[in-house]
mmCIF file of C-alpha atoms in Angstrom:
data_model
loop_
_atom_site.group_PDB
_atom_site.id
_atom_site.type_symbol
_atom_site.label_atom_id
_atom_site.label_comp_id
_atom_site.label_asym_id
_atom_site.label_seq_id
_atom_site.Cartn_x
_atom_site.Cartn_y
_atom_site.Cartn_z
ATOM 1 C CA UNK A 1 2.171 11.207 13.978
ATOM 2 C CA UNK A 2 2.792 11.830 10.258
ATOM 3 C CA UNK A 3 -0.243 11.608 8.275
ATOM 4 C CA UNK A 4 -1.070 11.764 4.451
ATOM 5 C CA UNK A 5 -4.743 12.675 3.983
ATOM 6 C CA UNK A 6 -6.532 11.871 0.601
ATOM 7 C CA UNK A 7 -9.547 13.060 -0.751
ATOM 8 C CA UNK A 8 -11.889 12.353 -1.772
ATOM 9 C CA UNK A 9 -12.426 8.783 -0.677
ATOM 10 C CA UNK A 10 -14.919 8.201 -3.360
ATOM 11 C CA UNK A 11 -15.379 9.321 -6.727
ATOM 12 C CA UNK A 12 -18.133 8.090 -9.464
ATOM 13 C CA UNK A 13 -17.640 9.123 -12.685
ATOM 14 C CA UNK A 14 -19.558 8.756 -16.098
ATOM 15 C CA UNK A 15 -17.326 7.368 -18.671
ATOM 16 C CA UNK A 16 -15.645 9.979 -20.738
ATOM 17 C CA UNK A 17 -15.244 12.734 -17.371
ATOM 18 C CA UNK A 18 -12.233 14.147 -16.103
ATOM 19 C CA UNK A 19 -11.258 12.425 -12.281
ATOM 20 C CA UNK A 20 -8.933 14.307 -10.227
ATOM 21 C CA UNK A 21 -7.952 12.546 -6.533
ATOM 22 C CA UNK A 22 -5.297 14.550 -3.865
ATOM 23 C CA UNK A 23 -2.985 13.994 -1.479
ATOM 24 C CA UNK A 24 -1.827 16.406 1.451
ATOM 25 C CA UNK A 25 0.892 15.444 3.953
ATOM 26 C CA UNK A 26 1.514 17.169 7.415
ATOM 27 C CA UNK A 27 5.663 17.177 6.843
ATOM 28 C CA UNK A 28 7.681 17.722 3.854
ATOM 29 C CA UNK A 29 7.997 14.801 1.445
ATOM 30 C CA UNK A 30 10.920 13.837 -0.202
ATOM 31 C CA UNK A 31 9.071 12.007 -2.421
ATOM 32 C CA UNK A 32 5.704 10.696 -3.339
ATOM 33 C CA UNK A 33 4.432 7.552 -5.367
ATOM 34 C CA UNK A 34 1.270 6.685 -6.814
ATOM 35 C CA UNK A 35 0.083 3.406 -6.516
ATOM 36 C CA UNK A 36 -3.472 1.637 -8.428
ATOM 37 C CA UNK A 37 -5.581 -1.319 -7.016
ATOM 38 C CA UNK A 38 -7.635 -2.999 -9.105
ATOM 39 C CA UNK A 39 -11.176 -4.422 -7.280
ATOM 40 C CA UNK A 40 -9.848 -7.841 -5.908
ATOM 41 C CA UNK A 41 -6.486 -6.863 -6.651
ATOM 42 C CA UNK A 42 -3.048 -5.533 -5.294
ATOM 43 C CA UNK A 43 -1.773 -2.628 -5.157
ATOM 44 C CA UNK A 44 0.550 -1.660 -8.639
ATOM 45 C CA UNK A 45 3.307 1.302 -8.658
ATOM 46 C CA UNK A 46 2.650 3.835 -11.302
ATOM 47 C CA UNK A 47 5.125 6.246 -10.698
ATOM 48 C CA UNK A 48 7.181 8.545 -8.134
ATOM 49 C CA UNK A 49 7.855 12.251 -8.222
ATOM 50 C CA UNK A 50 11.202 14.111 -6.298
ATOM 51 C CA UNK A 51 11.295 17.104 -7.283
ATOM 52 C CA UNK A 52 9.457 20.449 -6.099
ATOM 53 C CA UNK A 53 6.305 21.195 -8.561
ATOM 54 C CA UNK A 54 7.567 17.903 -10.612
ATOM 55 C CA UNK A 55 4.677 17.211 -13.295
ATOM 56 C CA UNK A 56 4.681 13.674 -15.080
ATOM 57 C CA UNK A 57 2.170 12.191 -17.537
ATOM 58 C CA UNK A 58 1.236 9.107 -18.429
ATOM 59 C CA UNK A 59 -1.119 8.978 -21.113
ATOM 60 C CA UNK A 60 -4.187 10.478 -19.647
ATOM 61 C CA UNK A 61 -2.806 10.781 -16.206
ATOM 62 C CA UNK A 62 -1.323 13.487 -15.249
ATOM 63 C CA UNK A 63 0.743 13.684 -11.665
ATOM 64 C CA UNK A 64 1.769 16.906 -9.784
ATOM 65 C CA UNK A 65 4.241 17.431 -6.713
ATOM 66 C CA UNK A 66 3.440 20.504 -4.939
ATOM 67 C CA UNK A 67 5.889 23.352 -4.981
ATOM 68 C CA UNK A 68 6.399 22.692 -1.072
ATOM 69 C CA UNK A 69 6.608 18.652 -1.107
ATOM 70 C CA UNK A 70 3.613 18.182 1.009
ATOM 71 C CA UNK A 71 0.846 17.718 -1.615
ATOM 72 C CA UNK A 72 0.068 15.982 -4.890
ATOM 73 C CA UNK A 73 -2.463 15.392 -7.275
ATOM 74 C CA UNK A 74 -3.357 12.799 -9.585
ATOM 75 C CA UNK A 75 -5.834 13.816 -12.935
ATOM 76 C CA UNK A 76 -7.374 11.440 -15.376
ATOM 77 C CA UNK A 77 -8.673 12.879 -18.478
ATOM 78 C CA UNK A 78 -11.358 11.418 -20.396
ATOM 79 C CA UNK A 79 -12.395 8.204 -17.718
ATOM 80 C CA UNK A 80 -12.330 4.726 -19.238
ATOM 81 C CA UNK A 81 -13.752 1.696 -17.603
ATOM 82 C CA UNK A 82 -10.537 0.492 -17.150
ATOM 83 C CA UNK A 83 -9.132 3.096 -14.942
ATOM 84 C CA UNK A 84 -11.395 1.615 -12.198
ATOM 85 C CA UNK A 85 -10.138 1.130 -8.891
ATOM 86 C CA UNK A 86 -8.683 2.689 -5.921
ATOM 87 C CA UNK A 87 -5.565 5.207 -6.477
ATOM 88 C CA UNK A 88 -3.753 5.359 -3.225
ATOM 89 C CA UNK A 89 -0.901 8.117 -2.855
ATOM 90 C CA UNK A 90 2.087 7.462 -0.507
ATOM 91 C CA UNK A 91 4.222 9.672 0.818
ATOM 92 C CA UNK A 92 8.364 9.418 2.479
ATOM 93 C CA UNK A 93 8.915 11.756 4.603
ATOM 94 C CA UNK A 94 11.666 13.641 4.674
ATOM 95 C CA UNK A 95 13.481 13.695 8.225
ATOM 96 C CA UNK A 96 13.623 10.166 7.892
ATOM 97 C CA UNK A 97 14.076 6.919 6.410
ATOM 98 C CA UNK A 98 12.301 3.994 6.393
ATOM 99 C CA UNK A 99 8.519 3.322 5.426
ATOM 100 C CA UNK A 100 5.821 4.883 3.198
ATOM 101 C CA UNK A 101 2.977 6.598 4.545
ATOM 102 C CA UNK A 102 -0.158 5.999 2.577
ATOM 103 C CA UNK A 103 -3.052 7.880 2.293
ATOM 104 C CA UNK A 104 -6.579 6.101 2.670
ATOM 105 C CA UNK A 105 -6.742 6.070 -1.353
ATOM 106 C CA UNK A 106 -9.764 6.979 -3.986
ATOM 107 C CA UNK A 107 -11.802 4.686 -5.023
ATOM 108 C CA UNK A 108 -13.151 5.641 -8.717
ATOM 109 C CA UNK A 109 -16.072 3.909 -10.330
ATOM 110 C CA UNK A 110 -16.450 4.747 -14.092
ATOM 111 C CA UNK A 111 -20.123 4.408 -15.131
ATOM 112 C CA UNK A 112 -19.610 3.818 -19.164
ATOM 113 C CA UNK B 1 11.673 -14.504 -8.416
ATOM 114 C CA UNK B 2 9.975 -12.422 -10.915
ATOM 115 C CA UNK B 3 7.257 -11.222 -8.038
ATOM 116 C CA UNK B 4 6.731 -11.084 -4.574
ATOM 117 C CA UNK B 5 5.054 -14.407 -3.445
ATOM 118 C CA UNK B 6 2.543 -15.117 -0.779
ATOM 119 C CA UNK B 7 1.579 -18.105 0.129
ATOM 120 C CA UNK B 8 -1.346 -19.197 1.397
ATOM 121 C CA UNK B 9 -3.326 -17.107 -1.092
ATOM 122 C CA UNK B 10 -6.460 -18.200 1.343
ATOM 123 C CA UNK B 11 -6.748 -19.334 4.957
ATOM 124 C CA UNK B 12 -9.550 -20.199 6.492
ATOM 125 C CA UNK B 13 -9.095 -21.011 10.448
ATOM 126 C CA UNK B 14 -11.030 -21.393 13.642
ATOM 127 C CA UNK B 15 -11.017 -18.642 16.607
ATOM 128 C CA UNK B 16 -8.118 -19.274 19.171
ATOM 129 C CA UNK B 17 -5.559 -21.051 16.470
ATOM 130 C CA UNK B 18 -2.112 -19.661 15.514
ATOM 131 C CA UNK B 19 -1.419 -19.002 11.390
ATOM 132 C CA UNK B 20 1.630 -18.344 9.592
ATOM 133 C CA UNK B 21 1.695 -16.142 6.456
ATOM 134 C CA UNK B 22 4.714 -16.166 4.331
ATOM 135 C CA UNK B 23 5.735 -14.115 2.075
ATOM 136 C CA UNK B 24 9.362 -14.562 -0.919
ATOM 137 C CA UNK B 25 10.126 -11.256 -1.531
ATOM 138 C CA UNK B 26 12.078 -9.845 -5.113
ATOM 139 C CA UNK B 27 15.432 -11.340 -5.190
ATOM 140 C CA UNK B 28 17.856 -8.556 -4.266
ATOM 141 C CA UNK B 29 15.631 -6.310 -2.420
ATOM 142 C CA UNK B 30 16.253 -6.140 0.805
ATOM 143 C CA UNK B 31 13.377 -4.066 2.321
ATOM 144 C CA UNK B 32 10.222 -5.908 3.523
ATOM 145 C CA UNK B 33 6.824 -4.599 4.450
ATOM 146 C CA UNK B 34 3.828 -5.864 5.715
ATOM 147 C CA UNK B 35 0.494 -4.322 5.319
ATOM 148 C CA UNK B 36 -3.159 -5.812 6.286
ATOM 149 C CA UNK B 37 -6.014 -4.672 4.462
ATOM 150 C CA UNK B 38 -10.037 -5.125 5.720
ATOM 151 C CA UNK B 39 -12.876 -5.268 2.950
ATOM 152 C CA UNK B 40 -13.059 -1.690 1.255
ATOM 153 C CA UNK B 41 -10.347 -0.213 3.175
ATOM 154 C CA UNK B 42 -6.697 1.203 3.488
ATOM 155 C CA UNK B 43 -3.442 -0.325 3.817
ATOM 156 C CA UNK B 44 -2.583 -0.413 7.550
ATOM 157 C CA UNK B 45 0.993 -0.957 8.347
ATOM 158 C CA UNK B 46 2.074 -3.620 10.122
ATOM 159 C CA UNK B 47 5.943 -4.056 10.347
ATOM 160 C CA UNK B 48 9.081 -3.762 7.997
ATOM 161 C CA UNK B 49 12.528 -5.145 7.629
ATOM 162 C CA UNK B 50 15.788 -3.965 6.249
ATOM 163 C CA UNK B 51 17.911 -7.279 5.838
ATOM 164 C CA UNK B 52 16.779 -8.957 8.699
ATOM 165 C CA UNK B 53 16.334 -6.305 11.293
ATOM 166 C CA UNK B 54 12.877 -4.599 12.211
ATOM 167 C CA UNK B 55 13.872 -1.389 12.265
ATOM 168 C CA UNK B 56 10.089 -0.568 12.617
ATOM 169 C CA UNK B 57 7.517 -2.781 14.421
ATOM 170 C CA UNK B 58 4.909 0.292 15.523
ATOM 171 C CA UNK B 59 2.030 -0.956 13.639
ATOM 172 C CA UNK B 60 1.814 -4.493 15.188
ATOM 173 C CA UNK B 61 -1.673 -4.143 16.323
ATOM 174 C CA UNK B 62 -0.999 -6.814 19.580
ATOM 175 C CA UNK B 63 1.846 -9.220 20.842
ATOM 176 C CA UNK B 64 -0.805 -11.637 19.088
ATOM 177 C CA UNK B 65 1.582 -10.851 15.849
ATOM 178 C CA UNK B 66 4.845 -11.658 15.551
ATOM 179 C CA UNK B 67 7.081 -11.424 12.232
ATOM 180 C CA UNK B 68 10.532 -12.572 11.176
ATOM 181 C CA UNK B 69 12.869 -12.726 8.618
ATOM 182 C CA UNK B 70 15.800 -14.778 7.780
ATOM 183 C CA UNK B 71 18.898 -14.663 5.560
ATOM 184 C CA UNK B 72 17.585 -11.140 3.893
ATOM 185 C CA UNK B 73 15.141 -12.950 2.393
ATOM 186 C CA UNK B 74 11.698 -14.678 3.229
ATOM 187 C CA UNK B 75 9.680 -13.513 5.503
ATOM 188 C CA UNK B 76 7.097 -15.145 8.263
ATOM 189 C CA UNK B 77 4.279 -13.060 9.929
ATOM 190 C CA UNK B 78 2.616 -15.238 12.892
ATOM 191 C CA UNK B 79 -0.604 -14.568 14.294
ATOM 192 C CA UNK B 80 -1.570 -16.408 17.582
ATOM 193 C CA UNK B 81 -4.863 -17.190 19.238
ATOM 194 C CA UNK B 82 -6.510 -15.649 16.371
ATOM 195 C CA UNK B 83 -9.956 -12.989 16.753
ATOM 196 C CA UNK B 84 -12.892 -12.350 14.195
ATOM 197 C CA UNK B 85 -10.742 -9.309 13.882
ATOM 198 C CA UNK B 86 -7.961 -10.549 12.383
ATOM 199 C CA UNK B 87 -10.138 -11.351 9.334
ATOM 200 C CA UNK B 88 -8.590 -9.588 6.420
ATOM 201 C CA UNK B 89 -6.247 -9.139 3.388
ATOM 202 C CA UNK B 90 -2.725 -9.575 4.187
ATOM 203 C CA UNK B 91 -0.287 -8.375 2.133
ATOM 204 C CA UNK B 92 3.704 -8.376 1.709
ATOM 205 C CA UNK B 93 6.071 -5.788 -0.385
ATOM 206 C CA UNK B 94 9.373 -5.497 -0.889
ATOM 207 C CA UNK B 95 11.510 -2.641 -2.474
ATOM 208 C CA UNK B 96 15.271 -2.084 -2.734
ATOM 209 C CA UNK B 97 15.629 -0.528 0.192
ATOM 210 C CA UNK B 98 14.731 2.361 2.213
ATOM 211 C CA UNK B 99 14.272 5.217 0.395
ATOM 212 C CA UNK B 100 12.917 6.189 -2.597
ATOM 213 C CA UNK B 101 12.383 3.169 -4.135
ATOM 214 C CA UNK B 102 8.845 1.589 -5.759
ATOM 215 C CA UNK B 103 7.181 -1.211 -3.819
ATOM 216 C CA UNK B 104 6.411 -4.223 -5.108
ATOM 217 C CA UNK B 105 3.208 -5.936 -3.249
ATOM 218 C CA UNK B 106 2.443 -9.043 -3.531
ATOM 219 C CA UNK B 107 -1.192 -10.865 -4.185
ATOM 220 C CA UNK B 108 -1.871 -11.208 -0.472
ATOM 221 C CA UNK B 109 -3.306 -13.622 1.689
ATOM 222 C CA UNK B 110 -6.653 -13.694 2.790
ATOM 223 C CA UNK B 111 -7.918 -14.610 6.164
ATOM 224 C CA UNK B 112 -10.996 -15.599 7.453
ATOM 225 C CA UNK B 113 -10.886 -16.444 10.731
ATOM 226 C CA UNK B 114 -13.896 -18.205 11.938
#
């Protein structure tokens, strides 16, 4: 079936390094969100991209849509405690509607 | 409502009783999800609803689960004769609708089942 696979599945980081986690889906997207979890929480949108090699930033992260719609990144400059928790990606195919596929998510640990 | 609301945010139960997790979804949006989450790992899909209709019911792990949803709104996932193995984070989300739309997720409810 259709699969998003994200790596890496853990990621420790000292406080003040760059974090990148990414996503790679086996059929074209037609769009992908990024979602955060906080350690005992839920899962939070952060933000969706639609178009082909779309780039949006917020703050110090940075999200990327692959040119072909079946990968994306997510890259966190200069770690802060607070971006600790698990980044999962999640992915809507594009032949047809319905659900989300998520990826396994990152979970990032910020040593400060 | 201003969030998605699950209720009960903990439930602790004995091997071989049914449970019933509800879950108030975002006024106006009319796509439903459920997801179930084990300590330390992934969202595994369960079921979701446009309006009332379960368009997609795949991830239902036995007919041990059961879910509903009336009048486009709240929505009631069952569990019978629960296992050890349901144990686990259960969690609702709603969005507008198919689609590219954000999900909202609620806080979850947390089973134990003992």
């Amino acid at each position: 079936g259709q699969q998003v696979m994200q790596i890496p599945q853990y990621q420790h980081v000292q406080e003040g390094e760059d974090f990148t986690t990414y996503c790679n889906s086996s059929t074209t997207l037609s769009n992908i969100q990024w979602y955060k979890q906080r350690p005992g929480g839920h899962p939070v949108f952060l933000i969706q991209l639609v178009k082909s090699g779309e780039v949006k930033k917020q703050k110090r992260l940075t999200f990327q849509f692959g040119e072909a719609k079946k990968n994306s990144s997510l890259h966190i400059t200069a770690t802060q405690t607070t971006d600790v928790g698990t980044y999962f990606c999640a992915g809507l195919p594009s032949d047809q509607g319905g659900k989300l596929i998520f990826g396994q998510g990152t979970e990032l640990s910020v040593k400060p | 409502g201003a969030g998605v609301s699950q209720s009960p945010s903990n439930k602790v139960t004995e091997k071989g009783k049914d449970v019933e997790l509800r879950c108030d979804p975002i006024s106006g949006h009319t796509a439903l999800y459920w997801y179930r989450q084990s300590l330390g790992q992934g969202l595994e899909f369960l079921i979701y609803f446009q309006g009332n209709s379960a368009p997609d019911k795949s991830g239902l792990p036995s007919d041990r689960f059961s879910a509903e949803r009336t009048g486009g709104s709240v929505s009631t996932l069952t569990i019978q004769r629960t296992q050890q193995e349901d144990s686990a984070v259960y969690l609702c989300a709603s969005s507008f609708g198919q689609g590219p739309y954000g999900y909202t997720f609620g806080s979850g409810t947390r089973l134990t089942v003992v």
